[in-house]
PDB file of C-alpha atoms in Angstrom:
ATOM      1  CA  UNK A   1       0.000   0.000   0.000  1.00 91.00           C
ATOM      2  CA  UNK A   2       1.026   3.591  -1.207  1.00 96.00           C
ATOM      3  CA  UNK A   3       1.081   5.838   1.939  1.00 97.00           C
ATOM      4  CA  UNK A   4      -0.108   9.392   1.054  1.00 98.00           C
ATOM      5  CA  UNK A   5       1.285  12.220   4.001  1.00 98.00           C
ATOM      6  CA  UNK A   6       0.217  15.867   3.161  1.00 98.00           C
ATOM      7  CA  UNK A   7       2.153  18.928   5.044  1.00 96.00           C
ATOM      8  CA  UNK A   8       0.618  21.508   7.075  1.00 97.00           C
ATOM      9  CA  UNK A   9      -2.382  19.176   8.414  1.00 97.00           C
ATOM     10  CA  UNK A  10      -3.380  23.167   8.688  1.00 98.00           C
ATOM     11  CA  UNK A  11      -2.101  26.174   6.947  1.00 97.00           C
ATOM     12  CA  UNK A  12      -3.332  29.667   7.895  1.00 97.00           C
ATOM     13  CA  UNK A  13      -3.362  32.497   4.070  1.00 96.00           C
ATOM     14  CA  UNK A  14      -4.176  35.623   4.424  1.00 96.00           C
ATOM     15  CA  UNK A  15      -6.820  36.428   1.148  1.00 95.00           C
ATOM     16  CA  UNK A  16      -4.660  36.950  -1.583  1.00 96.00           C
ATOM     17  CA  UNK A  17      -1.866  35.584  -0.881  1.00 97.00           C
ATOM     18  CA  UNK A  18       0.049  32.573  -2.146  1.00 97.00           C
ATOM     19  CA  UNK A  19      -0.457  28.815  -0.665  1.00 97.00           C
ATOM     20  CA  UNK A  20       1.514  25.890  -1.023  1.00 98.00           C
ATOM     21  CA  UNK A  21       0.513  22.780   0.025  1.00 98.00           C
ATOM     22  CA  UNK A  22       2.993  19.362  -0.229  1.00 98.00           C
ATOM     23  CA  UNK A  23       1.999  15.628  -0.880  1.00 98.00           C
ATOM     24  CA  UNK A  24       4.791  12.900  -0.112  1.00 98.00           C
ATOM     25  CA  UNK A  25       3.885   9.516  -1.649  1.00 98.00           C
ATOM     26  CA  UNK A  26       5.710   6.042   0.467  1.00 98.00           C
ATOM     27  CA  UNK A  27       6.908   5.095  -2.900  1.00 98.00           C
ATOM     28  CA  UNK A  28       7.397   6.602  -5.976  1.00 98.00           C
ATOM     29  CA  UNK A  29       3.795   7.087  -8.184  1.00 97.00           C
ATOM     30  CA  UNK A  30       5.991   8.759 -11.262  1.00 97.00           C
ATOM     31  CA  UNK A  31       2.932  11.456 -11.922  1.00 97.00           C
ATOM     32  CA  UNK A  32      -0.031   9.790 -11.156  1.00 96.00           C
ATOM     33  CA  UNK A  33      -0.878  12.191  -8.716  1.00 97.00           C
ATOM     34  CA  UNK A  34      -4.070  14.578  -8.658  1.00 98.00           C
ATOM     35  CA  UNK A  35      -5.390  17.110  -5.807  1.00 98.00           C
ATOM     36  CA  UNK A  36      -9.053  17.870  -4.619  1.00 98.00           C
ATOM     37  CA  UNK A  37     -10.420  20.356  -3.008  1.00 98.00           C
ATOM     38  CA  UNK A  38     -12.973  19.666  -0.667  1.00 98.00           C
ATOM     39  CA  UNK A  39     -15.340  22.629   0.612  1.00 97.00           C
ATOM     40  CA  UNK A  40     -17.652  21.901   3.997  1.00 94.00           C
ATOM     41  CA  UNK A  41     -20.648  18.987   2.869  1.00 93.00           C
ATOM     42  CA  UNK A  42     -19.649  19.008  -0.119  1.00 97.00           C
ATOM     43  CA  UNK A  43     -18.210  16.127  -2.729  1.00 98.00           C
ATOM     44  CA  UNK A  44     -14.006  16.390  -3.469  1.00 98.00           C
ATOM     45  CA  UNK A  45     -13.672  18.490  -6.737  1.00 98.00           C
ATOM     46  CA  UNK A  46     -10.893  17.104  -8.976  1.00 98.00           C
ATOM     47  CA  UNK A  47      -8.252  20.196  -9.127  1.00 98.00           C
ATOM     48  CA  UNK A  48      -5.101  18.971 -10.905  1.00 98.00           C
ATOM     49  CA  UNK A  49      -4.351  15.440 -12.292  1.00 97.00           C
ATOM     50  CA  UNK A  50      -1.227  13.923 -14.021  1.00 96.00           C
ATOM     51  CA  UNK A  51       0.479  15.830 -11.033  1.00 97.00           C
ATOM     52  CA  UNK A  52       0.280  19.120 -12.901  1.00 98.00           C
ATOM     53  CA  UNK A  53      -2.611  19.162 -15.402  1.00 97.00           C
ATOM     54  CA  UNK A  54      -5.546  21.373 -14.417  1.00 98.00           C
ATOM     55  CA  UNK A  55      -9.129  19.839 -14.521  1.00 97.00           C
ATOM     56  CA  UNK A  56     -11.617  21.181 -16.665  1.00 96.00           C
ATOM     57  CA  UNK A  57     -12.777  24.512 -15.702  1.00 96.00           C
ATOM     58  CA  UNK A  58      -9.963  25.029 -12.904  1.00 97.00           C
ATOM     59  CA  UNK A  59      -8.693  28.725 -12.296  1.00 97.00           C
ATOM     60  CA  UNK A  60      -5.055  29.186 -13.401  1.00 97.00           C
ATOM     61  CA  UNK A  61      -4.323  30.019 -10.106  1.00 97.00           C
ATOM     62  CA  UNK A  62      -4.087  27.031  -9.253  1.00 98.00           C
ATOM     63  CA  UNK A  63      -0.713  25.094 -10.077  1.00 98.00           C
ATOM     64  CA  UNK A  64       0.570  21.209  -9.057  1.00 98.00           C
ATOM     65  CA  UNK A  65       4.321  20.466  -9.889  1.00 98.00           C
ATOM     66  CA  UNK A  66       6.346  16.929  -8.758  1.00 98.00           C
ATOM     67  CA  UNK A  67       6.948  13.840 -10.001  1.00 97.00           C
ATOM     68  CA  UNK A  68       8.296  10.452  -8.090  1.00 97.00           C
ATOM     69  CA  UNK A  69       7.801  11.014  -4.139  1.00 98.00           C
ATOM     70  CA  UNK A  70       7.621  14.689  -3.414  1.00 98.00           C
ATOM     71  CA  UNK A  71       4.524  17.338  -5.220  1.00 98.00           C
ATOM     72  CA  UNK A  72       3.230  20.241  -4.318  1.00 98.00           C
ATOM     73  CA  UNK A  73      -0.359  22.090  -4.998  1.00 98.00           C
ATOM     74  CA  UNK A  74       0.217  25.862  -4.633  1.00 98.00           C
ATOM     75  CA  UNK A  75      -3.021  28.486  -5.093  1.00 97.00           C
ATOM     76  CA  UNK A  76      -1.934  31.970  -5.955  1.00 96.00           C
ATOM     77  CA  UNK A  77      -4.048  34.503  -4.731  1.00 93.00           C
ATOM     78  CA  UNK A  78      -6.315  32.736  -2.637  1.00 96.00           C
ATOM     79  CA  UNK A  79     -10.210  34.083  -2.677  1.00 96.00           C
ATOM     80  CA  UNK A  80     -12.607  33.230  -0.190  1.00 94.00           C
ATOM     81  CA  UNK A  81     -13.707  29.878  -1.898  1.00 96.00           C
ATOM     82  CA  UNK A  82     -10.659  28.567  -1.667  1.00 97.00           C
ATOM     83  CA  UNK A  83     -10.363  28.229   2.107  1.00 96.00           C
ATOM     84  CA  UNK A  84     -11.435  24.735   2.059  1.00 97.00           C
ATOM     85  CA  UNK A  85      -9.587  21.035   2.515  1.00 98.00           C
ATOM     86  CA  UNK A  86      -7.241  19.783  -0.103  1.00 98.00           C
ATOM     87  CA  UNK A  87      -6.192  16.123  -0.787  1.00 98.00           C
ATOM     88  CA  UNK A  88      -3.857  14.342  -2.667  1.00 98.00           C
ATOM     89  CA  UNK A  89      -4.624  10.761  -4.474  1.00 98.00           C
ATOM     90  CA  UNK A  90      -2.384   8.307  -5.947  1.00 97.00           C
ATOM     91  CA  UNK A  91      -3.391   6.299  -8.658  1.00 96.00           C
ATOM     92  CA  UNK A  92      -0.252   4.481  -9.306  1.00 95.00           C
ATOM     93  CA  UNK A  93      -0.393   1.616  -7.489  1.00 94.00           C
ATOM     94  CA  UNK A  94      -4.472   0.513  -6.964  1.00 94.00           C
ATOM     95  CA  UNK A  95      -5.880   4.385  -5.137  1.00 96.00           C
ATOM     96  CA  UNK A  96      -4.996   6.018  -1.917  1.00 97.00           C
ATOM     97  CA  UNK A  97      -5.315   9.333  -0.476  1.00 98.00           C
ATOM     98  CA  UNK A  98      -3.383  11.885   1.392  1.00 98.00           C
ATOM     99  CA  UNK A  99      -4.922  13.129   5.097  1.00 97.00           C
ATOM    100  CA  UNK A 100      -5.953  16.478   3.887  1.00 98.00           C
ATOM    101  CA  UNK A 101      -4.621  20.155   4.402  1.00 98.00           C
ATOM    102  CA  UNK A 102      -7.342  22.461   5.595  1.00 98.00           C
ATOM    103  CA  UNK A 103      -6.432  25.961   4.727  1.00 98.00           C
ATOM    104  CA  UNK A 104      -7.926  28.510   6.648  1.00 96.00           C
ATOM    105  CA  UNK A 105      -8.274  32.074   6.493  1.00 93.00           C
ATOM    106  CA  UNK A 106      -5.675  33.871   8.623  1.00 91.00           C
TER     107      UNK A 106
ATOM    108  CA  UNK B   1     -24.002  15.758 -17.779  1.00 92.00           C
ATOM    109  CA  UNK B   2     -23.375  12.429 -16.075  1.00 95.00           C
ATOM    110  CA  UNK B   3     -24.852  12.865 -12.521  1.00 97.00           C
ATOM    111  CA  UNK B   4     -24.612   9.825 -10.149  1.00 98.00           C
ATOM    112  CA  UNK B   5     -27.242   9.646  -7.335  1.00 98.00           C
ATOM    113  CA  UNK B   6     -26.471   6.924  -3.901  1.00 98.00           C
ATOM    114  CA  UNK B   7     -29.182   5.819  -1.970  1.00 98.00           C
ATOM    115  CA  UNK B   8     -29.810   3.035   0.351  1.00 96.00           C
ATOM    116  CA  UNK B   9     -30.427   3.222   4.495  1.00 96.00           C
ATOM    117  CA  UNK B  10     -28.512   5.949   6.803  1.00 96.00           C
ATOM    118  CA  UNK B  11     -28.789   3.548   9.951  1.00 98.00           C
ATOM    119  CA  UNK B  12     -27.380  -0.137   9.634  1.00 98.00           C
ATOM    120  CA  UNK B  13     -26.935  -2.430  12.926  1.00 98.00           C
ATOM    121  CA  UNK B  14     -23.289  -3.544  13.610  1.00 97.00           C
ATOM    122  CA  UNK B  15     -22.534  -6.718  12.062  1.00 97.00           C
ATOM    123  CA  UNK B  16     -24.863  -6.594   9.407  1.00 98.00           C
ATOM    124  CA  UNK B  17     -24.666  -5.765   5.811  1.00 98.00           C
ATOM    125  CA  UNK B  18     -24.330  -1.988   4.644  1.00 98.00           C
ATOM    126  CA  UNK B  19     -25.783  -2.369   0.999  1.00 98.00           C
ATOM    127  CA  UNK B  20     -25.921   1.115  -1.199  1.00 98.00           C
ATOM    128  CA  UNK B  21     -26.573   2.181  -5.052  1.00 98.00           C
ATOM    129  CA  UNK B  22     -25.527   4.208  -7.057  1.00 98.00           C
ATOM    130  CA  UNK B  23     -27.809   5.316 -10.046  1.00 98.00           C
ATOM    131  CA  UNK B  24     -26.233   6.995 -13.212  1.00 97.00           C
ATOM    132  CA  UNK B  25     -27.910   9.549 -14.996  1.00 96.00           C
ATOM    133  CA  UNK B  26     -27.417  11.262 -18.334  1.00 94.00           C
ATOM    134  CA  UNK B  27     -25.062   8.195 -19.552  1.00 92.00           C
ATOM    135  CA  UNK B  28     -24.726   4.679 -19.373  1.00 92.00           C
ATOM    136  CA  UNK B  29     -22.512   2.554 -17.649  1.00 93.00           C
ATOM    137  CA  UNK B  30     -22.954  -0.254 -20.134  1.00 88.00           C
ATOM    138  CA  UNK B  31     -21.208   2.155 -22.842  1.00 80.00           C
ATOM    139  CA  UNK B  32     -18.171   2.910 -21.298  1.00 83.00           C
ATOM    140  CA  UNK B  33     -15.415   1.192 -20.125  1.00 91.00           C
ATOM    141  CA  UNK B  34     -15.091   3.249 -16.794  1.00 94.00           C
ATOM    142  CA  UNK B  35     -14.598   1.459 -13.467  1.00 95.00           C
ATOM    143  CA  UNK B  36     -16.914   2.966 -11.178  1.00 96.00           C
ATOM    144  CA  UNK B  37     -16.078   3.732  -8.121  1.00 97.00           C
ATOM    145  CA  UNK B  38     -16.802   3.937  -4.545  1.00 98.00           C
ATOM    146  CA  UNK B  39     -14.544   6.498  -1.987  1.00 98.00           C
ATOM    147  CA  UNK B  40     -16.203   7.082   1.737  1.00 98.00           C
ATOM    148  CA  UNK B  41     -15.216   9.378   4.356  1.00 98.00           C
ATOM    149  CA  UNK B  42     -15.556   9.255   8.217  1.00 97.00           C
ATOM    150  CA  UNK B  43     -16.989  11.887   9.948  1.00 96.00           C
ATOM    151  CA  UNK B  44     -14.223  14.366  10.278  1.00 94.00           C
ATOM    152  CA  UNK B  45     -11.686  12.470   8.445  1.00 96.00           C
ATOM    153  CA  UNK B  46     -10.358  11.675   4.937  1.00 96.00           C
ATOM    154  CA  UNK B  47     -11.370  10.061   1.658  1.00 98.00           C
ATOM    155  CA  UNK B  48     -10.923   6.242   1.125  1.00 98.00           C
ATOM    156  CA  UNK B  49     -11.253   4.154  -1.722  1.00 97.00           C
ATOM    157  CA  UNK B  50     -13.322   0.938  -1.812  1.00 98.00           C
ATOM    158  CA  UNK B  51     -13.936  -0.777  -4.714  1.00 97.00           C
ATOM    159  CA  UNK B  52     -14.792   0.114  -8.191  1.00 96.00           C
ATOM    160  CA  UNK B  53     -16.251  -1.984 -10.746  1.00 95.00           C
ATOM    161  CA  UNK B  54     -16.931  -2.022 -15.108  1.00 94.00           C
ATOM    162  CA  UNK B  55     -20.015  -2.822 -16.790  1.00 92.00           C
ATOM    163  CA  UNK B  56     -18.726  -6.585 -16.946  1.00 92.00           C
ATOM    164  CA  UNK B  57     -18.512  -7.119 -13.121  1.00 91.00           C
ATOM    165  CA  UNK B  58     -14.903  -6.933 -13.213  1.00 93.00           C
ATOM    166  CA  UNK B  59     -13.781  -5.059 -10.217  1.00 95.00           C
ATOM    167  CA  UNK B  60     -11.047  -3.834  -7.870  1.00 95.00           C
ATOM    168  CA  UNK B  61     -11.494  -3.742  -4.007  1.00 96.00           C
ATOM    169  CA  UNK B  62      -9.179  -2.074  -1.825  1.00 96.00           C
ATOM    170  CA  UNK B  63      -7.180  -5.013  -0.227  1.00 95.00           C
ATOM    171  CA  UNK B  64      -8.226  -3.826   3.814  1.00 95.00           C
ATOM    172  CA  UNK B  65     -12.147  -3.954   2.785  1.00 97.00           C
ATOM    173  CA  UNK B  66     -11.958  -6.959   0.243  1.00 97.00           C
ATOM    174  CA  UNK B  67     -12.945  -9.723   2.608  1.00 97.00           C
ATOM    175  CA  UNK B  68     -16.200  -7.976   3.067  1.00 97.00           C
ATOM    176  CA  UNK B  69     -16.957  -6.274   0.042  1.00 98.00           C
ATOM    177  CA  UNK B  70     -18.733  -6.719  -2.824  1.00 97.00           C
ATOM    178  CA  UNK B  71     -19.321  -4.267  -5.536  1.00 97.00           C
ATOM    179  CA  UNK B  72     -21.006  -5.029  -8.607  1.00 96.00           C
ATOM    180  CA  UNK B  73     -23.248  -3.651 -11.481  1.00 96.00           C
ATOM    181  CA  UNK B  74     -26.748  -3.362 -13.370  1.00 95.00           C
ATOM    182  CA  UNK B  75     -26.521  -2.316 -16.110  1.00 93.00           C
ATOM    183  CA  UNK B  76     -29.976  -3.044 -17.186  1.00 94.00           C
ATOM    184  CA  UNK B  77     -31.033  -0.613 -14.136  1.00 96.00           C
ATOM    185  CA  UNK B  78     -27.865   1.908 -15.095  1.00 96.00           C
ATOM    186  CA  UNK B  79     -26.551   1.096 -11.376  1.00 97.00           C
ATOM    187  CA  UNK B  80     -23.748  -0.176  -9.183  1.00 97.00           C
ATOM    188  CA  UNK B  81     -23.971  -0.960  -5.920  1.00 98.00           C
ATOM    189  CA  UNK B  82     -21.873  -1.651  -2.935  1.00 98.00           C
ATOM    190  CA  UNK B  83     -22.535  -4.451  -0.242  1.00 98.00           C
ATOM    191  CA  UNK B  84     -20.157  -4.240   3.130  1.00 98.00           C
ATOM    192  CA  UNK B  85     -20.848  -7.154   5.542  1.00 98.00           C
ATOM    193  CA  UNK B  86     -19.519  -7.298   9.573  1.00 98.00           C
ATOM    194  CA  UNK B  87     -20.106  -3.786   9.905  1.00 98.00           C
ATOM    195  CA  UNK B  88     -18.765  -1.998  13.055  1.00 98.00           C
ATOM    196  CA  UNK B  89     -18.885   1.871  14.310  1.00 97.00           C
ATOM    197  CA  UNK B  90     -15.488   2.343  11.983  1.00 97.00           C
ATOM    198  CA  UNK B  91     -17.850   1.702   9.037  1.00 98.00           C
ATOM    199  CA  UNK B  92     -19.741   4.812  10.238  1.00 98.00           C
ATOM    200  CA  UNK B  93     -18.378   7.418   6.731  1.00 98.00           C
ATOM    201  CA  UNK B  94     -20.599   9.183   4.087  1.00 98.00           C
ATOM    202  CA  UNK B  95     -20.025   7.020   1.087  1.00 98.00           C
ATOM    203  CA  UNK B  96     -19.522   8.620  -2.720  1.00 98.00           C
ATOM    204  CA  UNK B  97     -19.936   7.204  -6.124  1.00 98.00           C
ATOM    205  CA  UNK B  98     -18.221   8.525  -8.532  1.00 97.00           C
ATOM    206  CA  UNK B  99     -16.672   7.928 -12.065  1.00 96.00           C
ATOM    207  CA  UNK B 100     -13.157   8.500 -13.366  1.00 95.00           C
ATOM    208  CA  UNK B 101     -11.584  10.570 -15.460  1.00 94.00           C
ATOM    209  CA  UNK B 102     -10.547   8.257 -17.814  1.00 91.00           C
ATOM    210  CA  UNK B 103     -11.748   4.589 -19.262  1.00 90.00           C
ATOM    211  CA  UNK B 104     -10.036   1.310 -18.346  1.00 85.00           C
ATOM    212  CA  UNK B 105      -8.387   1.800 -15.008  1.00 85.00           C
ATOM    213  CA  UNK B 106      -8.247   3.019 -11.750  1.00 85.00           C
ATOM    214  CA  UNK B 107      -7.143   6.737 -11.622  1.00 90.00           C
ATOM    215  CA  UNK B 108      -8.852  10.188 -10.186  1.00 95.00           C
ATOM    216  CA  UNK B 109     -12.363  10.720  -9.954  1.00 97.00           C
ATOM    217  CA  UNK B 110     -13.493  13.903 -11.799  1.00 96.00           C
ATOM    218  CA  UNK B 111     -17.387  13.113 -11.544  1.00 97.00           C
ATOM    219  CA  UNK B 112     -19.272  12.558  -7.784  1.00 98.00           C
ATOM    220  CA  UNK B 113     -22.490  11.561  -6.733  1.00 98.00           C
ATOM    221  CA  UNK B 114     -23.397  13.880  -3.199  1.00 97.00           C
ATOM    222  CA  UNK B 115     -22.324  11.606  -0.548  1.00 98.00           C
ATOM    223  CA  UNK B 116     -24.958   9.722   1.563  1.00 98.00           C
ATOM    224  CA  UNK B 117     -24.262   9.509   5.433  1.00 98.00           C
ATOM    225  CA  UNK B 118     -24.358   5.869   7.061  1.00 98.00           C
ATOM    226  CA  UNK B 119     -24.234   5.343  10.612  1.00 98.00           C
ATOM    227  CA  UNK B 120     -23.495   1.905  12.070  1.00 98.00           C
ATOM    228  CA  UNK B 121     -25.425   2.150  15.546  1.00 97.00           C
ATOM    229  CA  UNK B 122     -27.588  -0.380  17.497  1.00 95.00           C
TER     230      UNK B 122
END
């Protein structure tokens, strides 16, 4: 089993500024690595897939980069819907999931 | 646009049999070669994968639920379903169906159903 670890389990942004968020996969998933952002009773919204490949209809301010172990999701600008929870998924080796960062407004 | 729809009961006793659906609308699972899938989530915690199945029956489980899962698929009813037996309280999660991005494997989930909330109590 792939073990999925996201960094901060909290990070507190100020609106507008920049986020970064990191993902560190057990094993190596080569790019098979996507990020959802999850807002409060609401279903996971893909966000990036392919480690770096926006989903359809994703703002440009959001931005994944990594490849092997180590990827990070970073939101530039942040506006008020993005405070929310983000998680990482590997779908390398059958499908796992990272904890979850919950940004929150600072 | 593909919506997906779960239903089944919100309140199962423990060690009985947590059985759910998932009804596609606005395509059909029959064709596609998409393994459906099922991903809960605890009260409070994170996503997990379960299962997810094609339109043949063909399916993947994750290997800490597969000796009491079951997922499979109707395709004459444009469904899949999920059956969990032995429940306990850690079974307590909302459950999603949803559909991946691509055909003919397991990868990301761009497509959701709304979640439906079951609670393993006595």
């Amino acid at each position: 089993e792939i073990v999925m670890t996201q960094s901060p389990a909290t990070l507190s942004v100020s609106p507008g500024e920049r986020a970064t968020l990191s993902c560190r996969a057990s094993q190596s998933v080569s790019s098979n690595l996507a990020w959802y952002q999850q807002s409060r009773g609401q279903a996971p919204r893909l966000l990036i897939y392919g480690a770096s490949t926006r989903a359809t209809g994703i703002p440009a301010r959001f931005s994944g980069s990594g490849s092997g172990t180590e990827f990070t999701l970073t939101i530039s600008g942040l506006q008020s819907e993005d405070f929310a929870i983000y998680y990482c998924q590997q779908s390398n080796n059958w499908l796992s999931f990272g904890q979850g960062t919950k940004v929150e407004i600072k | 646009q593909l919506q997906l729809q779960e239903s089944g009961p919100g309140l199962v006793k423990p060690s009985e049999t947590l059985s759910l659906t998932c009804s596609v609308s606005g395509g059909s699972i029959s064709n596609s070669t998409y393994y459906w899938g099922w991903v809960r989530q605890p009260p409070g915690r994170g996503l997990e994968w379960i299962g997810s199945v094609l339109y043949t029956g063909s399916s993947y489980y994750n290997p800490s639920l597969a000796s009491r899962l079951t997922v499979s698929v109707d395709t004459s009813r444009n469904q899949f379903s999920l059956k969990l037996s032995s429940v306990t309280a850690a079974d307590t999660a909302v459950y999603y169906c949803a559909r991946p991005l691509r055909p003919s494997s397991l990868n990301v989930f761009d497509v959701w159903g709304q979640g439906t909330l079951v609670t393993v109590s006595s």
